[in-house]
mmCIF file of C-alpha atoms and ligand atoms in Angstrom:
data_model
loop_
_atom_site.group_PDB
_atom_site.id
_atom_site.type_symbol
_atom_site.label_atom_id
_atom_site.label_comp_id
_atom_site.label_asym_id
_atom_site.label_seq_id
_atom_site.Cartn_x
_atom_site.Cartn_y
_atom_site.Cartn_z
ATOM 1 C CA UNK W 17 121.725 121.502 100.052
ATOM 2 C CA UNK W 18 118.840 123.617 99.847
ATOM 3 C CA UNK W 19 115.216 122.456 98.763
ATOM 4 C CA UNK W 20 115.673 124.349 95.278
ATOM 5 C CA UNK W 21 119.370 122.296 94.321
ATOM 6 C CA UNK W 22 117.950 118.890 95.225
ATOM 7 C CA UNK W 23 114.443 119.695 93.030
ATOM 8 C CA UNK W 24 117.677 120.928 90.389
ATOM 9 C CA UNK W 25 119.297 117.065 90.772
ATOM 10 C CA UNK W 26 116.153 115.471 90.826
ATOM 11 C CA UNK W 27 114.562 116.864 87.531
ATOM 12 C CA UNK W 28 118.032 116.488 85.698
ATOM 13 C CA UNK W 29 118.188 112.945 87.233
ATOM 14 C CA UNK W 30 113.980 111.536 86.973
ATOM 15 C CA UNK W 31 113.390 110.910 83.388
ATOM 16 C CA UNK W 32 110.403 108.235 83.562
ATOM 17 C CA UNK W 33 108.958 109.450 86.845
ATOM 18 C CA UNK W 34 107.735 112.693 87.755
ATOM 19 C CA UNK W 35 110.345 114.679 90.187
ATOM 20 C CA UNK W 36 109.826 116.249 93.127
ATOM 21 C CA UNK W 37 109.379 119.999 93.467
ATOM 22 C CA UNK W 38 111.085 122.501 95.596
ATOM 23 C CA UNK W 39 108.000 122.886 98.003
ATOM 24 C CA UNK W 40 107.861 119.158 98.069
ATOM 25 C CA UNK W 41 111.265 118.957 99.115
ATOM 26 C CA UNK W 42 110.586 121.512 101.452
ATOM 27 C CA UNK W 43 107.416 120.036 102.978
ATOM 28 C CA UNK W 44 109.287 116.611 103.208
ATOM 29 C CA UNK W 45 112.634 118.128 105.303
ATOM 30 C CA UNK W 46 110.405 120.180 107.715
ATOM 31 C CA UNK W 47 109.422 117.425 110.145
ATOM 32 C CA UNK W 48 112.199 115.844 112.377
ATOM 33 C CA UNK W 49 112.307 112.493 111.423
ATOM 34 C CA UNK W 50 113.883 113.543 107.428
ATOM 35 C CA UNK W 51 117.036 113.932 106.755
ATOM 36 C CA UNK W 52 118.951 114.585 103.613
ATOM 37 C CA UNK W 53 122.930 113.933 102.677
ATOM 38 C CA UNK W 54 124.671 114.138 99.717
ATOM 39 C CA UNK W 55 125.912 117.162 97.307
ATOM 40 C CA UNK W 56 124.340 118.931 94.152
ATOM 41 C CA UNK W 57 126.262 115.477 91.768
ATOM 42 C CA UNK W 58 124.147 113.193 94.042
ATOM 43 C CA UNK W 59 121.834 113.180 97.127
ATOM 44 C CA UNK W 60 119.750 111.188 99.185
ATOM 45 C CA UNK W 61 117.039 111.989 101.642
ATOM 46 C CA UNK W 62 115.505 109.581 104.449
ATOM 47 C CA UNK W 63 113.089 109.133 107.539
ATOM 48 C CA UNK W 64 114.206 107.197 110.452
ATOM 49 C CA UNK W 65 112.190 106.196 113.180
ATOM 50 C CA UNK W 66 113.291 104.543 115.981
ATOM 51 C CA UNK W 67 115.140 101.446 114.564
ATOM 52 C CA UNK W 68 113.689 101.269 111.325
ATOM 53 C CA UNK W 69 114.963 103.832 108.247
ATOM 54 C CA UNK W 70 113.600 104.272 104.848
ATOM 55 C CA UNK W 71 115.048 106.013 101.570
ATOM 56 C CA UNK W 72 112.523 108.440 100.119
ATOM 57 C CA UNK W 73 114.755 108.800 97.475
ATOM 58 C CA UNK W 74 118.416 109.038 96.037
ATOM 59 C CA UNK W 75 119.569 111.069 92.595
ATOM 60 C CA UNK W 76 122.303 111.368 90.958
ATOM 61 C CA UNK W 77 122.736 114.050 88.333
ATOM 62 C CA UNK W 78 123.442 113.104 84.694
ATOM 63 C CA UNK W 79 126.763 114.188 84.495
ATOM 64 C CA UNK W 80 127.924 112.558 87.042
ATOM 65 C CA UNK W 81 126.638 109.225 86.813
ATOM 66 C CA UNK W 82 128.199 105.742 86.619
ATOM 67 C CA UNK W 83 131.249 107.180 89.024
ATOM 68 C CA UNK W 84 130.161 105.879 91.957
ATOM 69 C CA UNK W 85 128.464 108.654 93.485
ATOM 70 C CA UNK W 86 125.673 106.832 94.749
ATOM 71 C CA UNK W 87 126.828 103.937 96.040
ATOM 72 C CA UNK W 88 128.906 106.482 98.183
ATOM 73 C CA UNK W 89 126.187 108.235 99.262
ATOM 74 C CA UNK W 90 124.172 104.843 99.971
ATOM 75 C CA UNK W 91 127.254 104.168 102.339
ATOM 76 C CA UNK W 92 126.974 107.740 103.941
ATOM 77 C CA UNK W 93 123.307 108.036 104.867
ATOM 78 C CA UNK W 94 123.178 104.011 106.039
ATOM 79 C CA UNK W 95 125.992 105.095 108.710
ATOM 80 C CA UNK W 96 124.678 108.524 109.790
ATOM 81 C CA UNK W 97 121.586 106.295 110.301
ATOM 82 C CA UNK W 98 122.905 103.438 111.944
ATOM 83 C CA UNK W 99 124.835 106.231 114.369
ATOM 84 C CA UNK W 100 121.284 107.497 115.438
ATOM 85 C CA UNK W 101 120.348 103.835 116.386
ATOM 86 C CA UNK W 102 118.903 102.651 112.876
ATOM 87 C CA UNK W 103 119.009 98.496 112.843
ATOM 88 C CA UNK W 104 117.164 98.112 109.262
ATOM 89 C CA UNK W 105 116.532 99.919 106.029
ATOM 90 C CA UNK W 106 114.168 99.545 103.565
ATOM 91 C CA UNK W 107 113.178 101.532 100.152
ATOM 92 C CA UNK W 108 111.055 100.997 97.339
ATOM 93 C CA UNK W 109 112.219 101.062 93.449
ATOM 94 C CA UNK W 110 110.063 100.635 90.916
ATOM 95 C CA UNK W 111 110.536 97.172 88.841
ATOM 96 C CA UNK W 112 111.619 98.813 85.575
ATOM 97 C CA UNK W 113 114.510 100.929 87.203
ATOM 98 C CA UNK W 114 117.190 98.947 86.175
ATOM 99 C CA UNK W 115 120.038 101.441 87.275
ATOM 100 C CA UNK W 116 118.267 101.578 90.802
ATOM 101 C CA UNK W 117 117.598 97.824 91.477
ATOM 102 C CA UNK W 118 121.531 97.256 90.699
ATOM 103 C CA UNK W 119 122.621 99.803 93.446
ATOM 104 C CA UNK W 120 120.361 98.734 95.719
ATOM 105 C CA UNK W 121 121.409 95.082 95.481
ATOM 106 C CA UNK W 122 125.051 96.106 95.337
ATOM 107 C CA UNK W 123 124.483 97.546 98.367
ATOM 108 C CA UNK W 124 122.935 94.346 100.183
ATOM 109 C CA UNK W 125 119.502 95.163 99.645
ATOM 110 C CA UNK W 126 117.454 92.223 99.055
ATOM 111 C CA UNK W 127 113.772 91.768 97.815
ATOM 112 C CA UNK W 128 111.246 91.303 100.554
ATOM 113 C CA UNK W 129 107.786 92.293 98.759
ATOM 114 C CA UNK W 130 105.972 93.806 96.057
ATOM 115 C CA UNK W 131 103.772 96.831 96.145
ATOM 116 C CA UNK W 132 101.308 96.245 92.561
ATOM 117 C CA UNK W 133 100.665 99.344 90.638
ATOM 118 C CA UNK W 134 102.414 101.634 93.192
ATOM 119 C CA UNK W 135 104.166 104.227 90.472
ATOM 120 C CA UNK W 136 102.319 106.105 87.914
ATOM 121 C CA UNK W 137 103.640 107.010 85.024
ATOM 122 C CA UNK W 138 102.875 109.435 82.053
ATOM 123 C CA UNK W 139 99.759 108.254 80.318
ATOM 124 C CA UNK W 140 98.447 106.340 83.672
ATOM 125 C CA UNK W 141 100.747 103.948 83.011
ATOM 126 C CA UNK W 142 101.070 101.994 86.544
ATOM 127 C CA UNK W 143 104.283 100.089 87.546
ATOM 128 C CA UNK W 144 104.819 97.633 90.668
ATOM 129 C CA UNK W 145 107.239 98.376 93.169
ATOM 130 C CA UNK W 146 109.999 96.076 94.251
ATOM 131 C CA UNK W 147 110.324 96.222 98.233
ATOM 132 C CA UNK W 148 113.673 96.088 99.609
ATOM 133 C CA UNK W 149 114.976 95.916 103.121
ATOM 134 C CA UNK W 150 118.615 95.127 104.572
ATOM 135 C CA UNK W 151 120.245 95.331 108.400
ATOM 136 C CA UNK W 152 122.248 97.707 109.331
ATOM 137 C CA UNK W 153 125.237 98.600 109.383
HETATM 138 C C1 COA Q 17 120.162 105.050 90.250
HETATM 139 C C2 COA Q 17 121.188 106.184 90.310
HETATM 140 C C3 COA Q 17 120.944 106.990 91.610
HETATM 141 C C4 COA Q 17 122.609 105.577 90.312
HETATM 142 O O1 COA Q 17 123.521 106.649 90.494
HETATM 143 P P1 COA Q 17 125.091 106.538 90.097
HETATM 144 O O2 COA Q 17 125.798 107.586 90.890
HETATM 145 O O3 COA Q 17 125.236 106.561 88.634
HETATM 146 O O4 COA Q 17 125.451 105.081 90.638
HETATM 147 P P2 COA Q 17 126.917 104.525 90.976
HETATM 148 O O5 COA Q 17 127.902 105.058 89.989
HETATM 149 O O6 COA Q 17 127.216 104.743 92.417
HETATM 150 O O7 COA Q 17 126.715 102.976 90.679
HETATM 151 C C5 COA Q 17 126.835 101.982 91.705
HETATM 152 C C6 COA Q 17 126.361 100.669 91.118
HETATM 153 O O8 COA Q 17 124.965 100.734 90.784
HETATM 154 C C7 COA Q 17 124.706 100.013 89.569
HETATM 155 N N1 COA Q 17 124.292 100.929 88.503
HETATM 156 C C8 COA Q 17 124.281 102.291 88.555
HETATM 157 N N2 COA Q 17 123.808 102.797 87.407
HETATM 158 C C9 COA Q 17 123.521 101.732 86.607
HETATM 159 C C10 COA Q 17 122.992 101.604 85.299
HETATM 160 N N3 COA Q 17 122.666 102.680 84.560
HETATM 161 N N4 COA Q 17 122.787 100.358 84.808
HETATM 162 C C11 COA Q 17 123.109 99.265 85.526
HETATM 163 N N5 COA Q 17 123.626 99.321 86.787
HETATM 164 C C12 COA Q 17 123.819 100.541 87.314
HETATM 165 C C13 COA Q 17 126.020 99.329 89.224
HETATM 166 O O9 COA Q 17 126.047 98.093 89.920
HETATM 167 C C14 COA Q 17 127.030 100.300 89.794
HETATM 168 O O10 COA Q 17 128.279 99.738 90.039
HETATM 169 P P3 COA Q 17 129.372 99.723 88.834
HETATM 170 O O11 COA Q 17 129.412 101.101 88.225
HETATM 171 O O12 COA Q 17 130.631 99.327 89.539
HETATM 172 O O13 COA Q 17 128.868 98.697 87.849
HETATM 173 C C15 COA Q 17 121.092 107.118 89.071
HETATM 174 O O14 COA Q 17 121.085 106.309 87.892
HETATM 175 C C16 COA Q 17 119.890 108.032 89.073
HETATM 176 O O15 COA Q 17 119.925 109.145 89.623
HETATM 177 N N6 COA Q 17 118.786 107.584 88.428
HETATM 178 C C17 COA Q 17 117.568 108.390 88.344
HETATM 179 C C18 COA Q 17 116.920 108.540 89.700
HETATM 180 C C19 COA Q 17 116.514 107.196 90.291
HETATM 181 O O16 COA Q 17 116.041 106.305 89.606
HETATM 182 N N7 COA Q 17 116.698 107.087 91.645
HETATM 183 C C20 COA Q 17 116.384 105.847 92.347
HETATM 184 C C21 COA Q 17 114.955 105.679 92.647
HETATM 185 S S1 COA Q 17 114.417 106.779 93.924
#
């Protein structure tokens, strides 16, 4: 995917937060340790260093929600990670993403911390995040 189709995803996707921009996308894939998978339905990018990997972020577009997508695409970056010697991943999802918490946890992700006032929102609303680690694979 190029940085331009995964800013497309991410607006359609990012409702309550703000999504990320071309450029940002760009600036984000240009060092080594980044990686992206996934297609213009759904896509996820993550850095992995050493043992340890962490999802920046995972979309799925609107149409094409609630068929799985994402828990697919969970399953695909966790194994091209764990094939480049990743033993644990962790993310961060803020506490009012419903949809994201119950991937993550159907995935085997389980709470291990809290980050307070970590997301802003419109308005300067701020909302914790939920930190969330697992072992892989
Ligand atoms: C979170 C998100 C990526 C899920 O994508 P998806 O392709 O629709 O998810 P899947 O179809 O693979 O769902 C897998 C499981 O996640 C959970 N889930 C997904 N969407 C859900 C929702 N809206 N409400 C409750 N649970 C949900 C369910 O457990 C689901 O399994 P099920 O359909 O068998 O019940 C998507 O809603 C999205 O892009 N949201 C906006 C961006 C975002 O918040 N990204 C995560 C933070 S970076």
């Amino acid at each position: 995917m190029t940085p331009a189709q995964m800013a497309e995803t991410h607006a359609a996707a990012f409702t309550e937060a703000r999504p990320w921009s071309a450029d940002e996308f760009e600036a984000l894939l240009s060092n080594r340790f980044t990686h992206q998978t996934g297609d213009r339905r759904c896509f996820a990018v993550y850095t992995l260093i050493t043992e340890q990997v962490e999802l920046l972020t995972i979309a799925t577009h609107p149409d094409f929600q609630r068929q799985g997508l994402a828990k697919q695409c969970m399953e695909l970056w966790h194994s091209k990670a764990a094939a480049q010697g990743a033993e644990h991943a962790f993310l961060d999802v803020a506490e009012d993403n419903a949809a994201a918490i119950a991937l993550y946890r159907s995935c085997g992700y389980v709470t291990c911390g809290f980050r307070r006032g970590y997301y802003l929102r419109e308005a300067g609303v701020r909302v914790d995040a939920i930190a969330m680690e697992r072992a892989l694979p």
